[in-house]
XYZ file of C-alpha atoms in Angstrom:
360
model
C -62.139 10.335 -21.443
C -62.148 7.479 -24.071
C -63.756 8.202 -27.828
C -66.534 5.949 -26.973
C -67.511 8.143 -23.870
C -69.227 10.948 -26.244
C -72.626 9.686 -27.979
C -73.359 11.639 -31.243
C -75.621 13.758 -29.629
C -74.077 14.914 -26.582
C -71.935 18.173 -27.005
C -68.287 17.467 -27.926
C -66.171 19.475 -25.071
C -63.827 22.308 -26.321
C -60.446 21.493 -26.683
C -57.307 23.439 -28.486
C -57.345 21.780 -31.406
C -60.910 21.612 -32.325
C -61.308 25.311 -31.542
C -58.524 26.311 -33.906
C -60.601 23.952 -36.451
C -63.973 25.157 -36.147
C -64.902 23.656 -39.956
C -64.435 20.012 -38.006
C -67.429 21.023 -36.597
C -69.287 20.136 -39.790
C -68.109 16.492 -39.115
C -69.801 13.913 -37.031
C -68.564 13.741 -33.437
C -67.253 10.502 -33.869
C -65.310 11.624 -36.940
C -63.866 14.385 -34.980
C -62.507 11.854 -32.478
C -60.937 9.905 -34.557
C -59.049 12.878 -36.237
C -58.101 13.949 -33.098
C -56.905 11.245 -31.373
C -54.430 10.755 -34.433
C -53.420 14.497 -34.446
C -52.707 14.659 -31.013
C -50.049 11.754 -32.024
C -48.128 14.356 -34.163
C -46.050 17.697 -33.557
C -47.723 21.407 -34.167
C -46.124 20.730 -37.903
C -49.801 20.268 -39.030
C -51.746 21.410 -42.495
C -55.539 21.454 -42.470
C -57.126 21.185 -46.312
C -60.628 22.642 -46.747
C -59.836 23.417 -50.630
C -59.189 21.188 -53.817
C -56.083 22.974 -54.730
C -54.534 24.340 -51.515
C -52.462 22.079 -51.229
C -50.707 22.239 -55.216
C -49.664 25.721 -53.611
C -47.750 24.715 -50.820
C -43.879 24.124 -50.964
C -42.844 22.963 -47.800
C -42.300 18.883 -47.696
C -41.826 18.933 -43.685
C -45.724 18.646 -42.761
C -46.349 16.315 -39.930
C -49.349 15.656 -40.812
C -52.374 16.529 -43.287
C -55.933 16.520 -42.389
C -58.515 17.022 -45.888
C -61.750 17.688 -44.355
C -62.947 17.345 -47.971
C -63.396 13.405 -49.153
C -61.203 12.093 -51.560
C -64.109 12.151 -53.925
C -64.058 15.938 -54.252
C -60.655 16.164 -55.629
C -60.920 16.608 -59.493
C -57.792 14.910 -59.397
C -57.577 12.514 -56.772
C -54.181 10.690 -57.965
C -52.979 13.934 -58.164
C -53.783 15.367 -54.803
C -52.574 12.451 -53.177
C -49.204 12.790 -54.866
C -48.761 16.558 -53.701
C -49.851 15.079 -50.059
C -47.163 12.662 -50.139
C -44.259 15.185 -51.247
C -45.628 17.974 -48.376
C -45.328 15.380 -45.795
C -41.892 14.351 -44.113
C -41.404 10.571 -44.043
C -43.864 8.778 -41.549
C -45.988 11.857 -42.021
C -49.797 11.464 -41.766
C -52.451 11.719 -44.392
C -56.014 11.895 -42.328
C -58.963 11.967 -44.912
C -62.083 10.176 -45.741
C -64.032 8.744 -48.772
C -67.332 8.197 -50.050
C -67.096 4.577 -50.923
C -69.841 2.318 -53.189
C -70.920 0.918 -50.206
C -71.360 3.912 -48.063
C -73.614 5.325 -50.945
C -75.685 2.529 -50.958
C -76.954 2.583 -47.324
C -77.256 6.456 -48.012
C -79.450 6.047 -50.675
C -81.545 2.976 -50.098
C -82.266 4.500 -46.503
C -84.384 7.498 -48.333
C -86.914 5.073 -50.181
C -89.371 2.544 -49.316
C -87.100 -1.109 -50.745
C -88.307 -0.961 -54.803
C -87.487 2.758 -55.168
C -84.930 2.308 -53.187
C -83.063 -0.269 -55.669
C -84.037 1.918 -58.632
C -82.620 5.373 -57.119
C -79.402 3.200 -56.338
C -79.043 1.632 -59.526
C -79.944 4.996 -61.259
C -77.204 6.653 -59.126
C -74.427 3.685 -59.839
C -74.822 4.225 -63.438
C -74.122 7.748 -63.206
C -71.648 8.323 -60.885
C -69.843 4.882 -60.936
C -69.458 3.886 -64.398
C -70.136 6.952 -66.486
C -66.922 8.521 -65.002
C -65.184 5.557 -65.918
C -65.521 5.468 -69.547
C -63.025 7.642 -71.743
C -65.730 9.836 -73.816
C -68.371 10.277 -71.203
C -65.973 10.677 -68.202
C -64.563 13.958 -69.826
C -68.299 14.888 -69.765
C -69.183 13.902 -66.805
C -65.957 15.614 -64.858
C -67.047 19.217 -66.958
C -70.536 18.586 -65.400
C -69.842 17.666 -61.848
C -66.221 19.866 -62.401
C -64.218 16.960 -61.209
C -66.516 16.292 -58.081
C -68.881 13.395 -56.896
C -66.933 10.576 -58.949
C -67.627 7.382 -57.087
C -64.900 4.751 -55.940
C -65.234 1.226 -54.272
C -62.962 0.994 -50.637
C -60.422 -1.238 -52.419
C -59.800 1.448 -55.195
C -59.584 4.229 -53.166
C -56.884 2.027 -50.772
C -55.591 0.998 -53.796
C -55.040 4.948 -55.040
C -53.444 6.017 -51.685
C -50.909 2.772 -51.574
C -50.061 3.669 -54.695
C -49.051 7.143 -54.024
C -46.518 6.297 -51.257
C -48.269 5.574 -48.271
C -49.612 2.409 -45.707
C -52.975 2.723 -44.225
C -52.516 2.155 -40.249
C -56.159 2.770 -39.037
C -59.657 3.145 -41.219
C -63.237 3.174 -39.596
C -66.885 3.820 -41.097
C -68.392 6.622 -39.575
C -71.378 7.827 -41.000
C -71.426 8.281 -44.460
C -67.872 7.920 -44.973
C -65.198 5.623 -44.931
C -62.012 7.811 -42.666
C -59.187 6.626 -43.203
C -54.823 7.519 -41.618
C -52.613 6.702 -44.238
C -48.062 6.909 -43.364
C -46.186 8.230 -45.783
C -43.589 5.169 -45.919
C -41.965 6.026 -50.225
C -42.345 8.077 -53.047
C -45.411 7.811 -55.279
C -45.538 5.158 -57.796
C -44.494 6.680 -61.523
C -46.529 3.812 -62.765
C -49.639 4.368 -61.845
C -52.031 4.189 -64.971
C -54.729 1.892 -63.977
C -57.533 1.333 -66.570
C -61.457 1.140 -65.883
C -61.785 -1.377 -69.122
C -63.602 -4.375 -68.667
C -60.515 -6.018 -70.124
C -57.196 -5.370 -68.162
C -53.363 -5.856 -69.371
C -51.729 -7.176 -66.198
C -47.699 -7.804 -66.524
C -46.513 -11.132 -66.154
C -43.030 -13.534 -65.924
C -42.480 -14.815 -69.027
C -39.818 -16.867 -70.306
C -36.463 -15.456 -70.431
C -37.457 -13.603 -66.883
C -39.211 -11.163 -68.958
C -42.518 -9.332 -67.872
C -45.050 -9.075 -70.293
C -48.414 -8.203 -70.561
C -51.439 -10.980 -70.409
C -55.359 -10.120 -71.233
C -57.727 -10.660 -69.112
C -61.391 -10.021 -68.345
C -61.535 -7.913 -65.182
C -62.015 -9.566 -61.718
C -60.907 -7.108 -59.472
C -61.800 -3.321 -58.435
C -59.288 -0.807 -59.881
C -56.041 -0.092 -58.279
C -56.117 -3.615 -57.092
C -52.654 -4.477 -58.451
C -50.778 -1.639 -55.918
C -52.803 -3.634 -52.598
C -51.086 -7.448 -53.888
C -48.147 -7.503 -50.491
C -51.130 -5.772 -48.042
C -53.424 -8.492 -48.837
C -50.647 -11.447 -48.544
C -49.263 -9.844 -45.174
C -52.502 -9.825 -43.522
C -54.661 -13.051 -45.292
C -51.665 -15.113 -46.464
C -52.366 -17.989 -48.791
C -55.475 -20.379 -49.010
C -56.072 -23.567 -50.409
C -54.898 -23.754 -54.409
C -52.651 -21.168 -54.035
C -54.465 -18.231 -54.262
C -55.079 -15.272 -51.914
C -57.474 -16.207 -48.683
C -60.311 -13.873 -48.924
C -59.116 -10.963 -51.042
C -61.401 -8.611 -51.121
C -60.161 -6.956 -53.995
C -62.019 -9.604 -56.335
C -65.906 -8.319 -57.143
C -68.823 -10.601 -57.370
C -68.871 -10.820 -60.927
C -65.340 -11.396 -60.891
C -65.546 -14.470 -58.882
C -67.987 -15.793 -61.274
C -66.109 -15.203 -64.067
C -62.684 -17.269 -62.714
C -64.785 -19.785 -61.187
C -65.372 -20.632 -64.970
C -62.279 -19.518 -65.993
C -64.556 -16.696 -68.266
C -61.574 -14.226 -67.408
C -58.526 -16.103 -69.218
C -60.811 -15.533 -72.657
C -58.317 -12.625 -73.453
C -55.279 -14.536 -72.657
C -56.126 -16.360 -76.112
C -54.463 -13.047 -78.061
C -51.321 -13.952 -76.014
C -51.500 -17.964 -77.282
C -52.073 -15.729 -80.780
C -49.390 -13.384 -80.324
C -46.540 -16.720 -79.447
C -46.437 -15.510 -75.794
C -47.833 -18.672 -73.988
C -48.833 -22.143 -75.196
C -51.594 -23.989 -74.383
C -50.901 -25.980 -71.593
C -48.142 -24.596 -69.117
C -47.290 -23.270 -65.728
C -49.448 -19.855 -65.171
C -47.527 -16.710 -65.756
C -47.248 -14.731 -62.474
C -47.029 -11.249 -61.382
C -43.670 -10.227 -59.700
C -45.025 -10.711 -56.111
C -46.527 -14.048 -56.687
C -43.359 -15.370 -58.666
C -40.876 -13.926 -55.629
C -42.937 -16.737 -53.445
C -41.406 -19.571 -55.198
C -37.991 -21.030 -54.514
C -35.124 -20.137 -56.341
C -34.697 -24.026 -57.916
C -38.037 -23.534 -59.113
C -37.915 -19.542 -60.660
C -35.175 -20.428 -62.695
C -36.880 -23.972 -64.038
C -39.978 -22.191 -64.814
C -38.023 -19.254 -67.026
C -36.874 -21.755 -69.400
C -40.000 -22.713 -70.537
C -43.012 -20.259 -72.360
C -46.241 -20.005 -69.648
C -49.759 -21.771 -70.599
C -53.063 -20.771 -70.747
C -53.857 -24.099 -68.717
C -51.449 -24.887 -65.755
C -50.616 -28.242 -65.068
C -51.755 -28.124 -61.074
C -55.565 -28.607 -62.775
C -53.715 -32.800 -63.855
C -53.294 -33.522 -60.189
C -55.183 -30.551 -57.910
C -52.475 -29.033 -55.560
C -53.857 -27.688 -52.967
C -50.835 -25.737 -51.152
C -48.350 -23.695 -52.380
C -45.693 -26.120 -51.931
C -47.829 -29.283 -53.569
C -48.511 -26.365 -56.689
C -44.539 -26.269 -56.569
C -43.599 -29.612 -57.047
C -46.817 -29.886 -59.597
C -45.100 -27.605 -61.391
C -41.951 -28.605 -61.409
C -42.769 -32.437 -61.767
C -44.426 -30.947 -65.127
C -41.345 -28.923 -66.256
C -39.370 -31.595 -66.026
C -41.111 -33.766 -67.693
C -41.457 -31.302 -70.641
C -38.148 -30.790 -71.065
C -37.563 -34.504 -71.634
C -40.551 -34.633 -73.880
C -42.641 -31.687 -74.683
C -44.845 -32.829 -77.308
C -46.289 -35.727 -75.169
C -46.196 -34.066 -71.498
C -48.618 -31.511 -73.276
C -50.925 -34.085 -74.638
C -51.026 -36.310 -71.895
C -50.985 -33.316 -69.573
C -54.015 -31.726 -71.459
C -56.032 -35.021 -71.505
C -56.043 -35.272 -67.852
C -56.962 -31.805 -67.347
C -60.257 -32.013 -69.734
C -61.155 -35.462 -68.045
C -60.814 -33.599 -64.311
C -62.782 -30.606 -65.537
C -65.639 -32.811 -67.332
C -65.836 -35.926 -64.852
C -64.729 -34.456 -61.453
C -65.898 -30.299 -61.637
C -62.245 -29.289 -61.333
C -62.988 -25.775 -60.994
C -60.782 -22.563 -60.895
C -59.997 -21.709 -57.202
C-alpha cells in the first residue's frame, strides 16, 4: 500500500521493522512512513539513535544506515554528532533525522494564541532560542541552561551543517512539527567548518596573485550558507546579473541590505587594509570564480578586485555579457588605469543616481 494510503489517524499496520522500533511510535504516522520507506532501501546493517551520545560510543564505520529519532536540535553538539554519523556510516550510507526549523516553530507557536499574542509569544521565543544561543557570552549560558538542547536553526543552516559534514540531502519533507530529512554520506567532513553567527561575516575571496583572502561583509545569508554554494547552482543555476536564481539562503533583511549595497560597508577595511581598490572587478569565492573561462581567470588575477565592479558602467545582464564587461574593463586598465577608474567610476555614480542601477 502507498504512504499516502494511511491518514494520521487510522492505525499504522505492524510490520518488522516498526515492531523492533517501538520508540517510532512516538512519531507521527506519516513520519514513520517516510523512515521506513527509506530503511527498507538499506541492508539489516542499521543503527537506531534515541540518545545524544550513543553514537560517540560506537566504533564500527560500516553502518548502513542511521536513524536519530531525536531532532538535530537536541544534540548539544550538533556539528559534532553529525561528524561521528558520517565516520559510522560506510560510503553512500544513510543519515535519517529531522529538525526543528524557524519556520516550523513559528506555525507551532502562533497556532496556540489568538494573532497579537501570538506575534508576541513568537517574537519572545525567537529572541531566546534563536539569537541568544548565537552570541559568544550568552550562548555559553544559554547551552548550561537548556544543557545543549532546544537551540533553534533556520532549514538552510541546518542543510548547511549536514553538507558540511560529508553528506548530500536526497529527500526532505515537513511533517508535522518537523522538517525530516535523508542525507548520503558522499566525503569526509569538512575540517573547515567554523561558521560565525556575527552580524558581520569574513567570507574568502580571489584576490590578485590567485590568492584567497578574506572580505567583510554585513551578513545576508543564514549560517552555514557558504557549504550549500554548488547545491544551489546545480538545481537554480544562474539568473539575470549573474547572481544565483532564487537562493534561498539570502534572509529578508539580507536582500534589503544588497539591494542598497548596505552589506559591502565592511569591505571598506579591505580598501583600508590595500586589498581592493575602489573601482574593480568583484572578488569571488572559489565556486563563482571556477565559472569563468580560463582567458578571463588569469586576466582578472593580474589586477587587485574593487569595491565597485565595472558591470554597474554598462548593466550585464548574463554571465557571459558580465564576462566581456569585465574583461573589456581589464583591458582597458591595463592600458590606462588612472583614467579607466575615473571614467569608469563616473558612469557608475551617473547610472546609480539617474537610472536606479541597483544591486541584483
Amino acid at each position: 500500500m502507498s504512504f499516502n494510503a494511511y491518514p494520521d489517524s487510522e492505525i499504522l499496520p505492524q510490520s518488522k521493522f516498526l515492531s523492533e522500533r517501538k520508540e517510532l511510535f512516538e512519531l507521527p504516522i506519516k513520519a514513520r512512513y517516510f523512515i521506513q520507506k527509506h530503511v527498507e532501501k538499506s541492508d539489516s546493517n542499521i543503527l537506531y539513535l534515541n540518545d545524544p551520545i550513543a553514537l560517540f560510543s560506537v566504533n564500527s564505520s560500516t553502518f548502513s544506515c542511521l536513524v536519530s529519532q531525536l531532532r538535530l536540535n537536541d544534540y548539544p553538539y550538533c556539528d559534532q554528532f553529525l561528524s561521528a554519523a558520517n565516520q559510522s556510516l560506510s560510503i553512500g550510507g544513510l543519515l535519517i533525522g529531522s529538525v526543528e526549523t524557524y519556520t516550523n516553530r513559528k506555525i507551532q507557536i502562533k497556532s496556540k494564541y489568538p494573532a497579537f499574542l501570538g506575534n508576541l509569544a513568537y517574537n519572545w521565543d525567537s529572541v531566546l532560542h534563536r539569537f541568544i544561543p548565537k552570541m559568544p557570552i550568552t550562548g555559553r549560558i544559554y547551552r548550561m541552561a537548556y544543557k545543549g538542547k532546544s537551540n533553534l536553526m533556520s532549514e538552510v543552516e541546518a542543510l548547511g551543517r549536514i553538507y558540511a559534514s560529508g553528506f548530500e540531502m536526497i529527500d526532505q519533507q515537513e511533517i508535522g512539527d518537523r522538517l525530516y530529512f535523508v542525507a548520503k554520506k558522499i566525503i569526509n567532513p569538512s575540517k573547515n567548518a567554523h561558521p560565525t553567527f556575527w552580524p558581520i561575516v569574513r567570507l574568502k575571496r580571489i584576490g590578485i596573485g590567485g590568492k584567497e583572502f578574506a572580505v567583510y561583509k554585513l551578513r545576508t545569508m543564514y549560517p552555514y550558507s557558504e557549504y550549500l554554494q554548488d547545491m544551489v547552482y546545480q538545481k537554480n543555476n544562474l539568473s539575470e546579473g549573474g547572481k544565483f536564481k532564487d537562493d534561498f539562503r539570502i534572509s529578508s533583511l539580507g536582500r534589503f541590505l544588497r539591494k542598497f549595497w548596505l552589506d559591502e560597508i565592511p569591505m571598506v577595511w579591505n580598501l583600508i587594509k590595500g586589498e581592493i581598490k575602489i573601482v574593480g572587478v568583484r572578488p569571488l569565492s572559489k565556486q563563482y570564480f571556477n565559472l569563468y573561462n580560463g582567458e578571463l581567470k588569469e586576466k582578472r588575477i593580474q589586477f587587485k578586485p574593487g569595491l565597485i565592479p565595472p558591470y554597474y558602467a554598462d548593466m550585464p545582464n548574463t554571465l557571459e555579457e558580465i564576462m566581456e564587461s569585465e574583461m573589456r574593463y581589464l583591458e582597458a586598465y591595463s592600458k590606462s588605469p588612472v583614467y579607466t577608474d575615473l571614467s569608469y567610476f563616473f558612469k557608475i555614480l551617473k547610472n546609480i543616481l539617474f537610472k536606479g542601477a541597483r544591486s541584483r
